[in-house]
Amino acid sequence: MTDTAPAGRRDAFDSGCPSRTILNHVASRWGTLILTGLLEGPQRFHVIRDRVDGISEKMLSQNLRVLAFDGLVAREVEPSSPPKVTYSLTPLGTELAGHMSSLLGWITLRTDEILAAQERHGEG
């Protein structure tokens, strides 16, 4: 499949489909947490970093850049010294983050069951 295929004909199961790249961006651990964290509203870099425990500044910066490139996150710079940069979800990002939030909620709700299954699997 090529990049010129109509949007309705894209197939994420096809290794050449551009949606695979987007899936990698949003379904990564950091992408998912950043997007769902921004559902709380516009945030400065340090707030996102502190909210997404364990992410390095380098990884946060890289992920925000990619998510902005994908049109999911907006970056607003206030002219001041030093400049204040705020990140927020675009309408497209808000739509996606709502779905990702449901996924995170399901994982949180079912974590004990999944851990029990892992334990049972380890005993076999």
A tleap script that builds the chain and sets N, CA, C and O, in Angstrom:
source leaprc.protein.ff14SB
mol = sequence {
  NMET THR ASP THR ALA PRO ALA GLY ARG ARG
  ASP ALA PHE ASP SER GLY CYS PRO SER ARG
  THR ILE LEU ASN HIE VAL ALA SER ARG TRP
  GLY THR LEU ILE LEU THR GLY LEU LEU GLU
  GLY PRO GLN ARG PHE HIE VAL ILE ARG ASP
  ARG VAL ASP GLY ILE SER GLU LYS MET LEU
  SER GLN ASN LEU ARG VAL LEU ALA PHE ASP
  GLY LEU VAL ALA ARG GLU VAL GLU PRO SER
  SER PRO PRO LYS VAL THR TYR SER LEU THR
  PRO LEU GLY THR GLU LEU ALA GLY HIE MET
  SER SER LEU LEU GLY TRP ILE THR LEU ARG
  THR ASP GLU ILE LEU ALA ALA GLN GLU ARG
  HIE GLY GLU CGLY
}
set mol.1.N position { 0.849 -1.178 0.000 }
set mol.1.CA position { 0.000 0.000 0.000 }
set mol.1.C position { 0.890 1.234 0.000 }
set mol.1.O position { 1.911 1.258 0.688 }
set mol.2.N position { 0.528 2.235 -0.742 }
set mol.2.CA position { 1.332 3.448 -0.842 }
set mol.2.C position { 0.700 4.579 -0.058 }
set mol.2.O position { -0.446 4.492 0.384 }
set mol.3.N position { 1.477 5.650 0.106 }
set mol.3.CA position { 0.968 6.823 0.814 }
set mol.3.C position { -0.168 7.497 0.069 }
set mol.3.O position { -0.890 8.301 0.659 }
set mol.4.N position { -0.349 7.196 -1.205 }
set mol.4.CA position { -1.380 7.860 -1.989 }
set mol.4.C position { -2.711 7.126 -1.942 }
set mol.4.O position { -3.668 7.550 -2.590 }
set mol.5.N position { -2.793 6.035 -1.189 }
set mol.5.CA position { -4.051 5.307 -1.079 }
set mol.5.C position { -5.092 6.186 -0.392 }
set mol.5.O position { -4.772 6.914 0.548 }
set mol.6.N position { -6.341 6.117 -0.862 }
set mol.6.CA position { -7.395 6.909 -0.207 }
set mol.6.C position { -7.499 6.546 1.269 }
set mol.6.O position { -7.282 5.396 1.652 }
set mol.7.N position { -7.833 7.533 2.093 }
set mol.7.CA position { -7.903 7.321 3.542 }
set mol.7.C position { -8.795 6.150 3.897 }
set mol.7.O position { -8.477 5.403 4.823 }
set mol.8.N position { -9.894 5.964 3.196 }
set mol.8.CA position { -10.813 4.873 3.485 }
set mol.8.C position { -10.236 3.502 3.171 }
set mol.8.O position { -10.791 2.486 3.590 }
set mol.9.N position { -9.139 3.462 2.443 }
set mol.9.CA position { -8.559 2.192 2.038 }
set mol.9.C position { -7.295 1.858 2.818 }
set mol.9.O position { -6.608 0.896 2.477 }
set mol.10.N position { -6.978 2.606 3.830 }
set mol.10.CA position { -5.786 2.335 4.635 }
set mol.10.C position { -6.028 1.089 5.475 }
set mol.10.O position { -7.150 0.816 5.900 }
set mol.11.N position { -4.956 0.339 5.705 }
set mol.11.CA position { -5.064 -0.898 6.466 }
set mol.11.C position { -3.852 -1.006 7.388 }
set mol.11.O position { -2.744 -1.280 6.928 }
set mol.12.N position { -4.058 -0.792 8.678 }
set mol.12.CA position { -2.958 -0.819 9.646 }
set mol.12.C position { -2.295 -2.182 9.726 }
set mol.12.O position { -1.191 -2.297 10.257 }
set mol.13.N position { -2.939 -3.211 9.215 }
set mol.13.CA position { -2.330 -4.534 9.212 }
set mol.13.C position { -1.314 -4.685 8.086 }
set mol.13.O position { -0.524 -5.629 8.084 }
set mol.14.N position { -1.329 -3.765 7.134 }
set mol.14.CA position { -0.373 -3.745 6.029 }
set mol.14.C position { 0.885 -3.018 6.507 }
set mol.14.O position { 0.809 -1.869 6.941 }
set mol.15.N position { 2.030 -3.676 6.432 }
set mol.15.CA position { 3.269 -3.097 6.962 }
set mol.15.C position { 3.668 -1.798 6.280 }
set mol.15.O position { 4.414 -1.009 6.860 }
set mol.16.N position { 3.193 -1.555 5.068 }
set mol.16.CA position { 3.538 -0.325 4.368 }
set mol.16.C position { 2.566 0.807 4.602 }
set mol.16.O position { 2.748 1.895 4.055 }
set mol.17.N position { 1.550 0.584 5.391 }
set mol.17.CA position { 0.530 1.611 5.620 }
set mol.17.C position { 1.066 2.700 6.557 }
set mol.17.O position { 1.612 2.396 7.617 }
set mol.18.N position { 0.908 3.965 6.164 }
set mol.18.CA position { 1.394 5.061 7.016 }
set mol.18.C position { 0.735 5.104 8.393 }
set mol.18.O position { 1.283 5.691 9.326 }
set mol.19.N position { -0.429 4.489 8.524 }
set mol.19.CA position { -1.075 4.495 9.838 }
set mol.19.C position { -0.244 3.744 10.867 }
set mol.19.O position { -0.391 3.980 12.066 }
set mol.20.N position { 0.630 2.840 10.421 }
set mol.20.CA position { 1.513 2.116 11.355 }
set mol.20.C position { 2.420 3.084 12.100 }
set mol.20.O position { 2.640 2.932 13.302 }
set mol.21.N position { 2.940 4.064 11.402 }
set mol.21.CA position { 3.819 5.047 12.035 }
set mol.21.C position { 3.049 5.836 13.085 }
set mol.21.O position { 3.545 6.060 14.189 }
set mol.22.N position { 1.843 6.255 12.740 }
set mol.22.CA position { 1.019 7.012 13.684 }
set mol.22.C position { 0.686 6.143 14.888 }
set mol.22.O position { 0.726 6.608 16.027 }
set mol.23.N position { 0.356 4.877 14.634 }
set mol.23.CA position { 0.067 3.948 15.727 }
set mol.23.C position { 1.258 3.849 16.672 }
set mol.23.O position { 1.082 3.838 17.890 }
set mol.24.N position { 2.449 3.778 16.133 }
set mol.24.CA position { 3.647 3.730 16.974 }
set mol.24.C position { 3.784 4.987 17.829 }
set mol.24.O position { 4.227 4.909 18.976 }
set mol.25.N position { 3.416 6.126 17.291 }
set mol.25.CA position { 3.520 7.385 18.041 }
set mol.25.C position { 2.531 7.434 19.201 }
set mol.25.O position { 2.897 7.793 20.320 }
set mol.26.N position { 1.281 7.073 18.933 }
set mol.26.CA position { 0.232 7.264 19.935 }
set mol.26.C position { 0.075 6.086 20.887 }
set mol.26.O position { -0.374 6.261 22.019 }
set mol.27.N position { 0.439 4.892 20.442 }
set mol.27.CA position { 0.240 3.710 21.282 }
set mol.27.C position { 1.487 3.350 22.085 }
set mol.27.O position { 1.500 2.347 22.798 }
set mol.28.N position { 2.523 4.158 21.971 }
set mol.28.CA position { 3.695 3.929 22.808 }
set mol.28.C position { 3.325 4.295 24.244 }
set mol.28.O position { 2.374 5.040 24.483 }
set mol.29.N position { 4.067 3.777 25.165 }
set mol.29.CA position { 3.812 4.096 26.581 }
set mol.29.C position { 3.777 5.602 26.794 }
set mol.29.O position { 2.845 6.118 27.411 }
set mol.30.N position { 4.782 6.315 26.290 }
set mol.30.CA position { 4.856 7.755 26.542 }
set mol.30.C position { 3.784 8.509 25.778 }
set mol.30.O position { 3.169 9.425 26.325 }
set mol.31.N position { 3.548 8.144 24.524 }
set mol.31.CA position { 2.530 8.830 23.737 }
set mol.31.C position { 1.166 8.749 24.387 }
set mol.31.O position { 0.450 9.747 24.474 }
set mol.32.N position { 0.808 7.564 24.841 }
set mol.32.CA position { -0.489 7.358 25.490 }
set mol.32.C position { -0.607 8.194 26.761 }
set mol.32.O position { -1.625 8.850 26.986 }
set mol.33.N position { 0.426 8.170 27.584 }
set mol.33.CA position { 0.374 8.913 28.850 }
set mol.33.C position { 0.373 10.422 28.626 }
set mol.33.O position { -0.321 11.149 29.337 }
set mol.34.N position { 1.128 10.895 27.664 }
set mol.34.CA position { 1.157 12.332 27.377 }
set mol.34.C position { -0.208 12.788 26.875 }
set mol.34.O position { -0.753 13.779 27.361 }
set mol.35.N position { -0.758 12.066 25.905 }
set mol.35.CA position { -2.054 12.443 25.344 }
set mol.35.C position { -3.148 12.444 26.407 }
set mol.35.O position { -3.920 13.399 26.496 }
set mol.36.N position { -3.223 11.398 27.205 }
set mol.36.CA position { -4.284 11.337 28.210 }
set mol.36.C position { -4.043 12.352 29.325 }
set mol.36.O position { -4.998 12.889 29.886 }
set mol.37.N position { -2.794 12.618 29.647 }
set mol.37.CA position { -2.498 13.640 30.650 }
set mol.37.C position { -2.928 15.022 30.203 }
set mol.37.O position { -3.350 15.841 31.020 }
set mol.38.N position { -2.823 15.285 28.906 }
set mol.38.CA position { -3.211 16.595 28.387 }
set mol.38.C position { -4.724 16.777 28.322 }
set mol.38.O position { -5.201 17.880 28.055 }
set mol.39.N position { -5.489 15.704 28.563 }
set mol.39.CA position { -6.941 15.859 28.663 }
set mol.39.C position { -7.327 16.776 29.816 }
set mol.39.O position { -8.412 17.358 29.818 }
set mol.40.N position { -6.434 16.904 30.798 }
set mol.40.CA position { -6.681 17.768 31.954 }
set mol.40.C position { -6.599 19.246 31.590 }
set mol.40.O position { -6.986 20.101 32.387 }
set mol.41.N position { -6.100 19.553 30.397 }
set mol.41.CA position { -6.004 20.934 29.940 }
set mol.41.C position { -4.586 21.296 29.563 }
set mol.41.O position { -3.669 20.494 29.741 }
set mol.42.N position { -4.393 22.516 29.036 }
set mol.42.CA position { -3.064 22.971 28.628 }
set mol.42.C position { -2.075 22.903 29.783 }
set mol.42.O position { -2.414 23.208 30.927 }
set mol.43.N position { -0.845 22.498 29.468 }
set mol.43.CA position { 0.160 22.327 30.511 }
set mol.43.C position { 1.531 22.760 30.014 }
set mol.43.O position { 1.844 22.681 28.827 }
set mol.44.N position { 2.326 23.215 30.952 }
set mol.44.CA position { 3.726 23.528 30.669 }
set mol.44.C position { 4.545 22.246 30.683 }
set mol.44.O position { 4.120 21.235 31.242 }
set mol.45.N position { 5.706 22.290 30.073 }
set mol.45.CA position { 6.581 21.123 29.933 }
set mol.45.C position { 6.846 20.446 31.273 }
set mol.45.O position { 6.712 19.228 31.399 }
set mol.46.N position { 7.223 21.242 32.274 }
set mol.46.CA position { 7.596 20.651 33.566 }
set mol.46.C position { 6.408 19.968 34.252 }
set mol.46.O position { 6.592 19.007 34.999 }
set mol.47.N position { 5.207 20.456 34.003 }
set mol.47.CA position { 4.012 19.839 34.596 }
set mol.47.C position { 3.781 18.470 33.960 }
set mol.47.O position { 3.490 17.495 34.652 }
set mol.48.N position { 3.912 18.408 32.647 }
set mol.48.CA position { 3.760 17.120 31.953 }
set mol.48.C position { 4.834 16.149 32.431 }
set mol.48.O position { 4.549 14.985 32.713 }
set mol.49.N position { 6.069 16.635 32.520 }
set mol.49.CA position { 7.183 15.788 32.969 }
set mol.49.C position { 6.914 15.219 34.363 }
set mol.49.O position { 7.148 14.037 34.614 }
set mol.50.N position { 6.428 16.054 35.248 }
set mol.50.CA position { 6.157 15.594 36.615 }
set mol.50.C position { 4.960 14.642 36.664 }
set mol.50.O position { 4.931 13.727 37.487 }
set mol.51.N position { 3.978 14.853 35.791 }
set mol.51.CA position { 2.774 14.006 35.763 }
set mol.51.C position { 3.092 12.619 35.205 }
set mol.51.O position { 2.585 11.616 35.706 }
set mol.52.N position { 3.933 12.561 34.168 }
set mol.52.CA position { 4.285 11.294 33.522 }
set mol.52.C position { 5.545 10.765 34.205 }
set mol.52.O position { 6.658 10.932 33.706 }
set mol.53.N position { 5.348 10.137 35.334 }
set mol.53.CA position { 6.453 9.651 36.157 }
set mol.53.C position { 7.359 8.710 35.357 }
set mol.53.O position { 6.889 7.778 34.705 }
set mol.54.N position { 8.650 8.973 35.422 }
set mol.54.CA position { 9.621 8.097 34.790 }
set mol.54.C position { 10.089 8.542 33.416 }
set mol.54.O position { 11.047 7.977 32.889 }
set mol.55.N position { 9.444 9.536 32.821 }
set mol.55.CA position { 9.859 9.992 31.494 }
set mol.55.C position { 11.012 10.985 31.649 }
set mol.55.O position { 10.986 11.853 32.520 }
set mol.56.N position { 12.010 10.842 30.799 }
set mol.56.CA position { 13.122 11.795 30.818 }
set mol.56.C position { 12.717 13.040 30.036 }
set mol.56.O position { 11.795 12.998 29.222 }
set mol.57.N position { 13.404 14.133 30.284 }
set mol.57.CA position { 13.119 15.365 29.547 }
set mol.57.C position { 13.347 15.153 28.056 }
set mol.57.O position { 12.600 15.681 27.233 }
set mol.58.N position { 14.371 14.387 27.704 }
set mol.58.CA position { 14.662 14.111 26.295 }
set mol.58.C position { 13.508 13.352 25.638 }
set mol.58.O position { 13.083 13.702 24.537 }
set mol.59.N position { 13.001 12.312 26.310 }
set mol.59.CA position { 11.901 11.526 25.746 }
set mol.59.C position { 10.625 12.351 25.670 }
set mol.59.O position { 9.876 12.240 24.699 }
set mol.60.N position { 10.369 13.174 26.675 }
set mol.60.CA position { 9.186 14.026 26.655 }
set mol.60.C position { 9.271 15.000 25.485 }
set mol.60.O position { 8.306 15.174 24.740 }
set mol.61.N position { 10.414 15.622 25.330 }
set mol.61.CA position { 10.602 16.570 24.246 }
set mol.61.C position { 10.410 15.895 22.880 }
set mol.61.O position { 9.735 16.440 22.007 }
set mol.62.N position { 10.997 14.726 22.703 }
set mol.62.CA position { 10.867 13.992 21.437 }
set mol.62.C position { 9.415 13.632 21.158 }
set mol.62.O position { 8.931 13.808 20.040 }
set mol.63.N position { 8.719 13.127 22.177 }
set mol.63.CA position { 7.332 12.714 21.998 }
set mol.63.C position { 6.423 13.901 21.732 }
set mol.63.O position { 5.537 13.815 20.881 }
set mol.64.N position { 6.617 14.997 22.431 }
set mol.64.CA position { 5.807 16.185 22.181 }
set mol.64.C position { 6.025 16.689 20.759 }
set mol.64.O position { 5.073 17.105 20.098 }
set mol.65.N position { 7.255 16.656 20.287 }
set mol.65.CA position { 7.572 17.094 18.928 }
set mol.65.C position { 6.837 16.223 17.904 }
set mol.65.O position { 6.237 16.735 16.959 }
set mol.66.N position { 6.890 14.893 18.103 }
set mol.66.CA position { 6.236 13.964 17.184 }
set mol.66.C position { 4.719 14.134 17.224 }
set mol.66.O position { 4.071 14.154 16.177 }
set mol.67.N position { 4.153 14.255 18.413 }
set mol.67.CA position { 2.706 14.408 18.537 }
set mol.67.C position { 2.238 15.736 17.940 }
set mol.67.O position { 1.134 15.819 17.403 }
set mol.68.N position { 3.069 16.767 18.033 }
set mol.68.CA position { 2.756 18.043 17.391 }
set mol.68.C position { 2.837 17.889 15.872 }
set mol.68.O position { 1.985 18.409 15.152 }
set mol.69.N position { 3.842 17.186 15.388 }
set mol.69.CA position { 3.999 16.928 13.951 }
set mol.69.C position { 2.785 16.183 13.401 }
set mol.69.O position { 2.351 16.429 12.275 }
set mol.70.N position { 2.241 15.268 14.208 }
set mol.70.CA position { 1.067 14.485 13.803 }
set mol.70.C position { -0.236 15.275 13.911 }
set mol.70.O position { -1.292 14.776 13.523 }
set mol.71.N position { -0.175 16.500 14.434 }
set mol.71.CA position { -1.360 17.332 14.546 }
set mol.71.C position { -2.223 17.018 15.751 }
set mol.71.O position { -3.398 17.382 15.785 }
set mol.72.N position { -1.649 16.342 16.748 }
set mol.72.CA position { -2.403 15.942 17.929 }
set mol.72.C position { -2.188 16.875 19.114 }
set mol.72.O position { -3.047 16.989 19.988 }
set mol.73.N position { -1.050 17.532 19.139 }
set mol.73.CA position { -0.681 18.437 20.232 }
set mol.73.C position { -0.311 19.790 19.634 }
set mol.73.O position { 0.378 19.868 18.617 }
set mol.74.N position { -0.778 20.847 20.279 }
set mol.74.CA position { -0.428 22.207 19.874 }
set mol.74.C position { 0.602 22.759 20.852 }
set mol.74.O position { 0.532 22.517 22.057 }
set mol.75.N position { 1.547 23.495 20.313 }
set mol.75.CA position { 2.608 24.114 21.116 }
set mol.75.C position { 2.462 25.620 20.987 }
set mol.75.O position { 2.567 26.169 19.890 }
set mol.76.N position { 2.217 26.293 22.123 }
set mol.76.CA position { 2.040 27.735 22.117 }
set mol.76.C position { 3.170 28.384 22.898 }
set mol.76.O position { 3.425 28.033 24.050 }
set mol.77.N position { 3.843 29.332 22.264 }
set mol.77.CA position { 4.956 30.034 22.896 }
set mol.77.C position { 4.525 31.462 23.221 }
set mol.77.O position { 4.132 32.223 22.337 }
set mol.78.N position { 4.605 31.811 24.513 }
set mol.78.CA position { 4.322 33.180 24.948 }
set mol.78.C position { 5.625 33.960 24.913 }
set mol.78.O position { 6.624 33.539 25.497 }
set mol.79.N position { 5.614 35.092 24.232 }
set mol.79.CA position { 6.849 35.877 24.185 }
set mol.79.C position { 7.135 36.510 25.548 }
set mol.79.O position { 6.488 37.473 25.959 }
set mol.80.N position { 8.094 35.954 26.211 }
set mol.80.CA position { 8.528 36.474 27.505 }
set mol.80.C position { 9.978 36.044 27.672 }
set mol.80.O position { 10.526 35.357 26.810 }
set mol.81.N position { 10.584 36.432 28.741 }
set mol.81.CA position { 11.969 36.046 28.978 }
set mol.81.C position { 12.058 35.324 30.309 }
set mol.81.O position { 11.907 35.967 31.348 }
set mol.82.N position { 12.298 34.010 30.330 }
set mol.82.CA position { 12.399 33.138 29.160 }
set mol.82.C position { 11.012 32.855 28.577 }
set mol.82.O position { 10.005 33.050 29.257 }
set mol.83.N position { 10.953 32.395 27.321 }
set mol.83.CA position { 9.658 32.116 26.702 }
set mol.83.C position { 8.895 31.043 27.493 }
set mol.83.O position { 9.482 30.078 27.981 }
set mol.84.N position { 7.583 31.234 27.605 }
set mol.84.CA position { 6.736 30.239 28.258 }
set mol.84.C position { 6.083 29.402 27.159 }
set mol.84.O position { 5.435 29.934 26.258 }
set mol.85.N position { 6.265 28.089 27.248 }
set mol.85.CA position { 5.710 27.181 26.251 }
set mol.85.C position { 4.630 26.339 26.917 }
set mol.85.O position { 4.854 25.726 27.960 }
set mol.86.N position { 3.466 26.320 26.302 }
set mol.86.CA position { 2.334 25.559 26.802 }
set mol.86.C position { 1.915 24.553 25.736 }
set mol.86.O position { 1.885 24.868 24.546 }
set mol.87.N position { 1.596 23.349 26.173 }
set mol.87.CA position { 1.148 22.284 25.275 }
set mol.87.C position { -0.315 21.980 25.560 }
set mol.87.O position { -0.749 21.968 26.712 }
set mol.88.N position { -1.060 21.738 24.501 }
set mol.88.CA position { -2.473 21.380 24.646 }
set mol.88.C position { -2.847 20.430 23.519 }
set mol.88.O position { -2.119 20.285 22.537 }
set mol.89.N position { -3.980 19.797 23.678 }
set mol.89.CA position { -4.476 18.902 22.642 }
set mol.89.C position { -5.179 19.711 21.557 }
set mol.89.O position { -5.879 20.681 21.848 }
set mol.90.N position { -4.990 19.308 20.325 }
set mol.90.CA position { -5.781 19.854 19.227 }
set mol.90.C position { -7.131 19.142 19.258 }
set mol.90.O position { -7.288 18.181 20.010 }
set mol.91.N position { -8.099 19.578 18.475 }
set mol.91.CA position { -9.370 18.830 18.418 }
set mol.91.C position { -9.160 17.356 18.036 }
set mol.91.O position { -9.814 16.473 18.591 }
set mol.92.N position { -8.265 17.098 17.108 }
set mol.92.CA position { -7.960 15.720 16.724 }
set mol.92.C position { -7.333 14.962 17.890 }
set mol.92.O position { -7.671 13.804 18.140 }
set mol.93.N position { -6.422 15.619 18.601 }
set mol.93.CA position { -5.782 15.017 19.764 }
set mol.93.C position { -6.760 14.760 20.896 }
set mol.93.O position { -6.647 13.757 21.600 }
set mol.94.N position { -7.720 15.660 21.076 }
set mol.94.CA position { -8.735 15.480 22.116 }
set mol.94.C position { -9.589 14.255 21.818 }
set mol.94.O position { -9.903 13.472 22.714 }
set mol.95.N position { -9.961 14.098 20.552 }
set mol.95.CA position { -10.751 12.937 20.162 }
set mol.95.C position { -9.980 11.645 20.437 }
set mol.95.O position { -10.522 10.702 21.013 }
set mol.96.N position { -8.731 11.611 20.027 }
set mol.96.CA position { -7.909 10.415 20.238 }
set mol.96.C position { -7.667 10.161 21.723 }
set mol.96.O position { -7.765 9.024 22.184 }
set mol.97.N position { -7.353 11.209 22.466 }
set mol.97.CA position { -7.046 11.053 23.889 }
set mol.97.C position { -8.234 10.507 24.665 }
set mol.97.O position { -8.051 9.797 25.654 }
set mol.98.N position { -9.440 10.824 24.237 }
set mol.98.CA position { -10.620 10.260 24.880 }
set mol.98.C position { -10.643 8.741 24.747 }
set mol.98.O position { -10.969 8.030 25.698 }
set mol.99.N position { -10.295 8.251 23.563 }
set mol.99.CA position { -10.224 6.799 23.348 }
set mol.99.C position { -9.088 6.189 24.168 }
set mol.99.O position { -9.240 5.120 24.760 }
set mol.100.N position { -7.957 6.875 24.194 }
set mol.100.CA position { -6.804 6.361 24.939 }
set mol.100.C position { -7.103 6.346 26.436 }
set mol.100.O position { -6.655 5.452 27.154 }
set mol.101.N position { -7.851 7.323 26.898 }
set mol.101.CA position { -8.228 7.373 28.299 }
set mol.101.C position { -9.114 6.176 28.662 }
set mol.101.O position { -8.980 5.609 29.747 }
set mol.102.N position { -10.008 5.798 27.764 }
set mol.102.CA position { -10.837 4.608 27.992 }
set mol.102.C position { -9.970 3.361 28.090 }
set mol.102.O position { -10.207 2.498 28.935 }
set mol.103.N position { -8.967 3.269 27.225 }
set mol.103.CA position { -8.045 2.129 27.268 }
set mol.103.C position { -7.292 2.090 28.591 }
set mol.103.O position { -7.193 1.036 29.220 }
set mol.104.N position { -6.767 3.228 29.013 }
set mol.104.CA position { -6.050 3.278 30.295 }
set mol.104.C position { -6.965 2.935 31.459 }
set mol.104.O position { -6.557 2.253 32.400 }
set mol.105.N position { -8.207 3.409 31.394 }
set mol.105.CA position { -9.170 3.089 32.440 }
set mol.105.C position { -9.433 1.592 32.513 }
set mol.105.O position { -9.504 1.017 33.599 }
set mol.106.N position { -9.578 0.957 31.337 }
set mol.106.CA position { -9.806 -0.484 31.304 }
set mol.106.C position { -8.608 -1.234 31.878 }
set mol.106.O position { -8.771 -2.173 32.658 }
set mol.107.N position { -7.404 -0.817 31.490 }
set mol.107.CA position { -6.193 -1.469 32.001 }
set mol.107.C position { -6.117 -1.330 33.516 }
set mol.107.O position { -5.814 -2.297 34.215 }
set mol.108.N position { -6.389 -0.141 34.021 }
set mol.108.CA position { -6.360 0.088 35.466 }
set mol.108.C position { -7.395 -0.782 36.177 }
set mol.108.O position { -7.115 -1.375 37.219 }
set mol.109.N position { -8.584 -0.847 35.602 }
set mol.109.CA position { -9.668 -1.641 36.190 }
set mol.109.C position { -9.328 -3.129 36.212 }
set mol.109.O position { -9.692 -3.830 37.157 }
set mol.110.N position { -8.647 -3.611 35.200 }
set mol.110.CA position { -8.388 -5.048 35.043 }
set mol.110.C position { -6.966 -5.472 35.419 }
set mol.110.O position { -6.594 -6.623 35.193 }
set mol.111.N position { -6.174 -4.575 35.982 }
set mol.111.CA position { -4.781 -4.893 36.308 }
set mol.111.C position { -4.659 -6.106 37.226 }
set mol.111.O position { -3.819 -6.972 36.983 }
set mol.112.N position { -5.481 -6.188 38.276 }
set mol.112.CA position { -5.383 -7.317 39.202 }
set mol.112.C position { -5.663 -8.642 38.497 }
set mol.112.O position { -4.985 -9.637 38.753 }
set mol.113.N position { -6.657 -8.658 37.613 }
set mol.113.CA position { -6.973 -9.881 36.871 }
set mol.113.C position { -5.835 -10.269 35.933 }
set mol.113.O position { -5.505 -11.447 35.799 }
set mol.114.N position { -5.253 -9.293 35.300 }
set mol.114.CA position { -4.151 -9.552 34.373 }
set mol.114.C position { -2.931 -10.055 35.142 }
set mol.114.O position { -2.265 -10.993 34.702 }
set mol.115.N position { -2.635 -9.442 36.281 }
set mol.115.CA position { -1.509 -9.896 37.095 }
set mol.115.C position { -1.725 -11.326 37.584 }
set mol.115.O position { -0.784 -12.119 37.629 }
set mol.116.N position { -2.968 -11.656 37.952 }
set mol.116.CA position { -3.284 -13.021 38.379 }
set mol.116.C position { -3.081 -14.005 37.228 }
set mol.116.O position { -2.563 -15.102 37.435 }
set mol.117.N position { -3.485 -13.621 36.028 }
set mol.117.CA position { -3.284 -14.484 34.864 }
set mol.117.C position { -1.798 -14.674 34.584 }
set mol.117.O position { -1.365 -15.775 34.243 }
set mol.118.N position { -1.023 -13.617 34.725 }
set mol.118.CA position { 0.423 -13.718 34.524 }
set mol.118.C position { 1.039 -14.675 35.543 }
set mol.118.O position { 1.904 -15.488 35.216 }
set mol.119.N position { 0.576 -14.557 36.771 }
set mol.119.CA position { 1.084 -15.434 37.839 }
set mol.119.C position { 0.733 -16.897 37.533 }
set mol.119.O position { 1.584 -17.778 37.662 }
set mol.120.N position { -0.507 -17.154 37.131 }
set mol.120.CA position { -0.926 -18.519 36.782 }
set mol.120.C position { -0.112 -19.053 35.610 }
set mol.120.O position { 0.285 -20.218 35.595 }
set mol.121.N position { 0.127 -18.203 34.648 }
set mol.121.CA position { 0.895 -18.613 33.471 }
set mol.121.C position { 2.338 -18.951 33.860 }
set mol.121.O position { 2.937 -19.876 33.311 }
set mol.122.N position { 2.878 -18.205 34.795 }
set mol.122.CA position { 4.236 -18.453 35.264 }
set mol.122.C position { 4.375 -19.743 36.031 }
set mol.122.O position { 5.462 -20.319 36.080 }
set mol.123.N position { 3.271 -20.221 36.644 }
set mol.123.CA position { 3.314 -21.464 37.429 }
set mol.123.C position { 3.288 -22.687 36.537 }
set mol.123.O position { 3.720 -23.760 36.959 }
set mol.124.N position { 2.784 -22.555 35.288 }
set mol.124.CA position { 2.634 -23.701 34.391 }
set mol.124.C position { 3.894 -24.104 33.799 }
set mol.124.O position { 3.933 -25.056 33.020 }
savepdb mol mol.pdb
quit
